Structures are given as structure tokens and as C-alpha cells.
Amino acid sequence: DADVTQTPRNRITKTGKRIMLECSQTKGHDRMYWYRQDPGLGLQLIYYSFDVKDINKGEISDGYSVSRQAQAKFSLSLESAIPNQTALYFCATAGGRATDTQYFGPGTRLTVL
Amino acid sequence: GQSLEQPSEVTAVEGAIVQINCTYQTSGFYGLSWYQQHDGGAPTFLSYNALDGLEETGRFSSFLSRSDSYGYLLLQELQMKDSASYFCAVRPMDSSYKLIFGSGTRLLVRP
């Protein structure tokens, strides 16, 4: 089984709809991240969390919200989806003070019509 | 602020050696990482340089020179499966476990 899972893997929705993307991990990591990737571009950080009580905004948090329901679960919500939020979304985890290494989930391809 | 620059595309022949450069502007960082991403796939960790010099992991090596604000990923004995995008990333010292990623280099390996 994969260490970092994301659901759904693909989603098509309409402008104005509320969407939730879910991420679960079995690595026991305390740090979790949500990124957005647009075609041909790098990864932009949306939100990150260092534990259940710690949520931080990234570079592009506007239009998004998150919830850290448990150490293993980190959800990303789009309260009112708009077409320019069409992108590939990745969840990532990291653990331990001595490492920067992040482990990514398989991604969710979101299309907003 | 911090920024990392990479060439957008590199093409090489199977069996050859290719170097992907990463230049950066940042006030200070803990280390330089490299990630590989195949089309439609997730980024996966390749290599990490905490100190200046060369780190070797099989066919892949990574180099860092803090004095030159420069690093590179070296891929040897290229295989078709190495066709992918490669991203450099740093964790700035003021960032508290956040990574800043470059925009990525798309490597095309030709027969």
C-alpha cells in the first residue's frame, strides 16, 4: 500500500462548487503540505501543517482552506471553485528534524469548468 | 526573497551524460534537494546536498557550491526512463521546513 494517498485522483466540477481533496499518510510524519502544480511549472505551496494544532499559509493560500483532522490526515478545500484553480494538486509529508525530504502523494487532477 | 533558476528543457542521447543546472538567489539555506517527476506522476526525492561538494547515488550525482550560488544534477549512462522533469529545491533558513522549488527542467532522452 502507498504511504501517501490522495482522494479523489481526478475531479471535474463547476464554477462555484465546494470541493474537498483529501490526503492520508501512513508514514507517521508530523509535517504535511499541499502544493499546486500548473502545466510546465514548478510546485507552489498552498498550506502546510507541522502538527494537528499548527496550520500555516503558503505562497498561494487565497481561495483555499485546510483542515488537519489527525496527524495522518490533511484536507484541502476550495470553498467556491473557479476555473483558474484547474491544476494538479499534490499532498506531501515529511518527518524528522534532520531531513528536508518530502514524500508526495499521487496527485489529484482537478478541472473547474 | 528566494528564487531558483533552471533551464526549461534539456535533450540528450541514450547512454550519454547530462548536467542540469540550478542557480539560486537566497540569503541562506540548509541544503539543496533534487526531485524527479515523470509525466502524470508525483515528484520523488533523488538527492540532497547539505554541504558543498559532490554526492553520488548510483547513476545520479548532485553538486553544490554555496560560494557560487550554484548546484547541478548529473545523470550518467542515460536511459530512456530518465526522460522526466527534474526540480531543484532549497529550504531557506527563515522558512521553518518549507521547500522552495525551481520551475523544473524537462529532460528528453533520445535513442
Short mmCIF file of C-alpha atoms in Angstrom, two decimals:
data_model
loop_
_atom_site.label_atom_id
_atom_site.label_comp_id
_atom_site.label_asym_id
_atom_site.label_seq_id
_atom_site.Cartn_x
_atom_site.Cartn_y
_atom_site.Cartn_z
CA ASP A 1 0.00 0.00 0.00
CA ALA A 2 1.10 3.54 -0.77
CA ASP A 3 2.43 5.60 2.12
CA VAL A 4 0.71 8.82 0.98
CA THR A 5 -2.71 8.58 -0.62
CA GLN A 6 -4.93 11.21 -2.14
CA THR A 7 -8.62 11.12 -3.00
CA PRO A 8 -10.09 11.68 -5.47
CA ARG A 9 -7.47 11.15 -8.17
CA ASN A 10 -9.48 13.06 -10.74
CA ARG A 11 -12.34 15.50 -10.33
CA ILE A 12 -14.31 17.66 -12.71
CA THR A 13 -16.52 20.29 -11.16
CA LYS A 14 -18.29 23.51 -11.98
CA THR A 15 -17.56 27.08 -11.03
CA GLY A 16 -18.87 27.94 -7.58
CA LYS A 17 -18.94 24.40 -6.22
CA ARG A 18 -17.24 23.44 -2.96
CA ILE A 19 -14.57 20.80 -3.36
CA MET A 20 -12.57 18.85 -0.79
CA LEU A 21 -9.38 16.99 -1.58
CA GLU A 22 -8.19 14.50 0.99
CA CYS A 23 -4.74 13.26 1.92
CA SER A 24 -3.81 10.40 4.23
CA GLN A 25 -0.40 9.07 5.21
CA THR A 26 0.88 6.01 7.00
CA LYS A 27 4.47 7.25 7.36
CA GLY A 28 3.92 8.66 10.84
CA HIS A 29 5.20 12.04 9.71
CA ASP A 30 4.24 15.20 11.57
CA ARG A 31 4.65 17.64 8.68
CA MET A 32 2.13 17.76 5.83
CA TYR A 33 1.91 20.05 2.81
CA TRP A 34 -0.45 20.92 -0.04
CA TYR A 35 1.01 22.05 -3.37
CA ARG A 36 -0.44 23.14 -6.65
CA GLN A 37 1.25 22.45 -9.99
CA ASP A 38 0.25 24.10 -13.24
CA PRO A 39 1.33 22.65 -16.61
CA GLY A 40 5.04 23.09 -17.23
CA LEU A 41 5.58 24.84 -13.93
CA GLY A 42 7.01 24.04 -10.56
CA LEU A 43 5.29 23.41 -7.26
CA GLN A 44 3.60 26.23 -5.40
CA LEU A 45 2.90 25.79 -1.69
CA ILE A 46 -0.72 26.38 -0.67
CA TYR A 47 -0.77 25.42 3.03
CA TYR A 48 1.36 23.42 5.42
CA SER A 49 0.97 21.94 8.87
CA PHE A 50 3.53 20.79 11.43
CA ASP A 51 1.02 19.10 13.71
CA VAL A 52 -2.71 18.94 14.33
CA LYS A 53 -2.78 22.33 16.05
CA ASP A 54 -0.49 24.09 13.59
CA ILE A 55 -1.69 25.40 10.20
CA ASN A 56 0.27 27.87 8.07
CA LYS A 57 -0.39 29.69 4.82
CA GLY A 58 1.90 29.14 1.89
CA GLU A 59 2.56 31.27 -1.19
CA ILE A 60 -0.90 30.93 -2.75
CA SER A 61 -3.45 30.31 0.02
CA ASP A 62 -6.17 32.67 -1.26
CA GLY A 63 -9.27 30.72 -2.29
CA TYR A 64 -8.21 27.63 -0.32
CA SER A 65 -8.63 26.35 3.22
CA VAL A 66 -7.31 23.28 5.03
CA SER A 67 -8.10 21.03 7.95
CA ARG A 68 -5.70 18.75 9.83
CA GLN A 69 -8.14 16.25 11.27
CA ALA A 70 -5.45 13.97 12.68
CA GLN A 71 -1.72 13.51 12.37
CA ALA A 72 -2.35 11.27 9.38
CA LYS A 73 -4.97 13.35 7.58
CA PHE A 74 -4.78 16.75 5.90
CA SER A 75 -7.62 18.03 3.72
CA LEU A 76 -7.69 20.88 1.22
CA SER A 77 -10.93 22.69 0.41
CA LEU A 78 -11.89 25.04 -2.35
CA GLU A 79 -14.89 26.88 -0.93
CA SER A 80 -16.07 28.21 -4.28
CA ALA A 81 -14.09 26.76 -7.16
CA ILE A 82 -13.09 28.94 -10.10
CA PRO A 83 -11.61 27.92 -13.47
CA ASN A 84 -8.11 29.21 -12.72
CA GLN A 85 -7.92 26.68 -9.89
CA THR A 86 -7.75 23.97 -12.53
CA ALA A 87 -4.44 22.27 -11.76
CA LEU A 88 -2.70 19.20 -10.38
CA TYR A 89 -2.71 19.13 -6.58
CA PHE A 90 -0.16 17.23 -4.52
CA CYS A 91 -0.04 16.39 -0.87
CA ALA A 92 3.36 15.75 0.69
CA THR A 93 4.67 14.64 4.07
CA ALA A 94 7.97 14.97 5.89
CA GLY A 95 9.27 13.91 9.26
CA GLY A 96 12.29 14.22 11.47
CA ARG A 97 14.32 17.30 12.27
CA ALA A 98 17.38 16.23 10.34
CA THR A 99 15.79 15.93 6.92
CA ASP A 100 14.12 18.14 4.35
CA THR A 101 12.95 15.21 2.23
CA GLN A 102 9.29 15.32 1.29
CA TYR A 103 7.22 12.34 0.15
CA PHE A 104 4.47 13.09 -2.31
CA GLY A 105 1.09 11.53 -2.89
CA PRO A 106 -0.01 10.55 -6.42
CA GLY A 107 -1.82 13.83 -7.03
CA THR A 108 -5.36 14.95 -7.76
CA ARG A 109 -6.15 16.36 -11.18
CA LEU A 110 -8.84 18.99 -10.70
CA THR A 111 -10.75 20.62 -13.55
CA VAL A 112 -13.09 23.51 -12.86
CA LEU A 113 -15.45 24.28 -15.72
CA GLY B 1 13.31 36.71 -1.44
CA GLN B 2 14.38 33.37 -2.78
CA SER B 3 14.40 32.13 -6.35
CA LEU B 4 15.89 29.17 -8.17
CA GLU B 5 16.56 29.11 -11.89
CA GLN B 6 16.80 26.04 -14.07
CA PRO B 7 16.88 25.56 -17.84
CA SER B 8 13.40 24.73 -19.09
CA GLU B 9 14.43 21.85 -21.34
CA VAL B 10 17.45 19.66 -21.99
CA THR B 11 17.81 16.97 -24.66
CA ALA B 12 20.39 14.18 -24.59
CA VAL B 13 21.11 10.85 -26.21
CA GLU B 14 20.70 7.48 -24.54
CA GLY B 15 23.94 6.40 -22.89
CA ALA B 16 25.28 9.95 -22.63
CA ILE B 17 25.88 12.18 -19.62
CA VAL B 18 23.77 15.26 -18.93
CA GLN B 19 24.06 18.04 -16.38
CA ILE B 20 21.07 20.02 -15.15
CA ASN B 21 21.98 23.29 -13.50
CA CYS B 22 20.30 25.17 -10.71
CA THR B 23 21.30 28.68 -9.76
CA TYR B 24 19.74 30.37 -6.82
CA GLN B 25 19.33 33.63 -5.03
CA THR B 26 18.65 33.15 -1.36
CA SER B 27 20.04 34.63 1.79
CA GLY B 28 20.78 31.28 3.34
CA PHE B 29 19.51 27.74 3.22
CA TYR B 30 20.05 24.35 4.80
CA GLY B 31 20.61 22.27 1.69
CA LEU B 32 19.83 21.69 -1.98
CA SER B 33 17.49 18.86 -2.96
CA TRP B 34 16.62 17.31 -6.31
CA TYR B 35 13.33 15.67 -7.24
CA GLN B 36 12.30 13.71 -10.33
CA GLN B 37 8.81 13.78 -11.79
CA HIS B 38 7.61 11.65 -14.70
CA ASP B 39 4.68 12.90 -16.75
CA GLY B 40 1.47 12.38 -14.81
CA GLY B 41 3.37 11.20 -11.76
CA ALA B 42 4.36 12.53 -8.37
CA PRO B 43 7.72 14.15 -7.56
CA THR B 44 10.13 11.71 -5.96
CA PHE B 45 13.25 12.56 -3.99
CA LEU B 46 16.57 11.94 -5.74
CA SER B 47 19.41 13.61 -3.91
CA TYR B 48 20.37 16.10 -1.20
CA ASN B 49 23.45 18.25 -0.63
CA ALA B 50 23.83 19.72 2.83
CA LEU B 51 27.47 20.61 2.25
CA ASP B 52 29.48 21.80 -0.74
CA GLY B 53 30.76 19.08 -2.99
CA LEU B 54 29.56 16.04 -4.84
CA GLU B 55 27.06 13.45 -3.63
CA GLU B 56 26.82 10.24 -5.66
CA THR B 57 23.91 7.84 -5.75
CA GLY B 58 24.30 5.27 -8.48
CA ARG B 59 24.00 6.89 -11.91
CA PHE B 60 22.94 10.18 -10.35
CA SER B 61 25.23 12.72 -8.69
CA SER B 62 24.48 16.13 -7.28
CA PHE B 63 26.84 19.01 -6.64
CA LEU B 64 26.59 22.17 -4.55
CA SER B 65 28.77 25.26 -4.36
CA ARG B 66 27.42 27.80 -1.90
CA SER B 67 30.11 30.34 -2.79
CA ASP B 68 28.95 30.26 -6.43
CA SER B 69 25.20 30.02 -5.57
CA TYR B 70 25.08 27.05 -7.89
CA GLY B 71 24.28 23.40 -7.97
CA TYR B 72 23.73 20.71 -10.54
CA LEU B 73 22.37 17.23 -11.04
CA LEU B 74 24.48 14.91 -13.16
CA LEU B 75 22.89 11.91 -14.82
CA GLN B 76 25.21 9.30 -16.31
CA GLU B 77 24.56 6.40 -18.68
CA LEU B 78 21.25 7.93 -19.64
CA GLN B 79 18.33 5.62 -20.13
CA MET B 80 15.01 6.29 -21.85
CA LYS B 81 13.27 6.04 -18.49
CA ASP B 82 15.24 9.09 -17.31
CA SER B 83 13.02 11.26 -19.51
CA ALA B 84 11.23 13.32 -16.88
CA SER B 85 11.19 16.72 -15.22
CA TYR B 86 13.80 17.48 -12.59
CA PHE B 87 13.32 20.08 -9.86
CA CYS B 88 15.84 21.61 -7.51
CA ALA B 89 14.62 22.83 -4.13
CA VAL B 90 16.01 24.60 -1.08
CA ARG B 91 14.84 25.07 2.48
CA PRO B 92 15.63 28.68 3.34
CA MET B 93 16.87 29.28 6.86
CA ASP B 94 13.94 31.53 7.61
CA SER B 95 11.35 29.09 6.31
CA SER B 96 10.86 26.50 9.02
CA TYR B 97 10.69 23.28 6.97
CA LYS B 98 9.23 24.78 3.81
CA LEU B 99 10.82 23.98 0.47
CA ILE B 100 11.14 26.46 -2.39
CA PHE B 101 11.12 24.67 -5.73
CA GLY B 102 12.62 25.71 -9.04
CA SER B 103 10.38 25.69 -12.09
CA GLY B 104 11.88 22.43 -13.30
CA THR B 105 13.91 21.13 -16.23
CA ARG B 106 12.29 18.78 -18.70
CA LEU B 107 14.81 16.15 -19.84
CA LEU B 108 14.17 14.32 -23.09
CA VAL B 109 16.35 11.27 -23.71
CA ARG B 110 16.51 10.23 -27.35
CA PRO B 111 17.57 6.84 -28.73
#
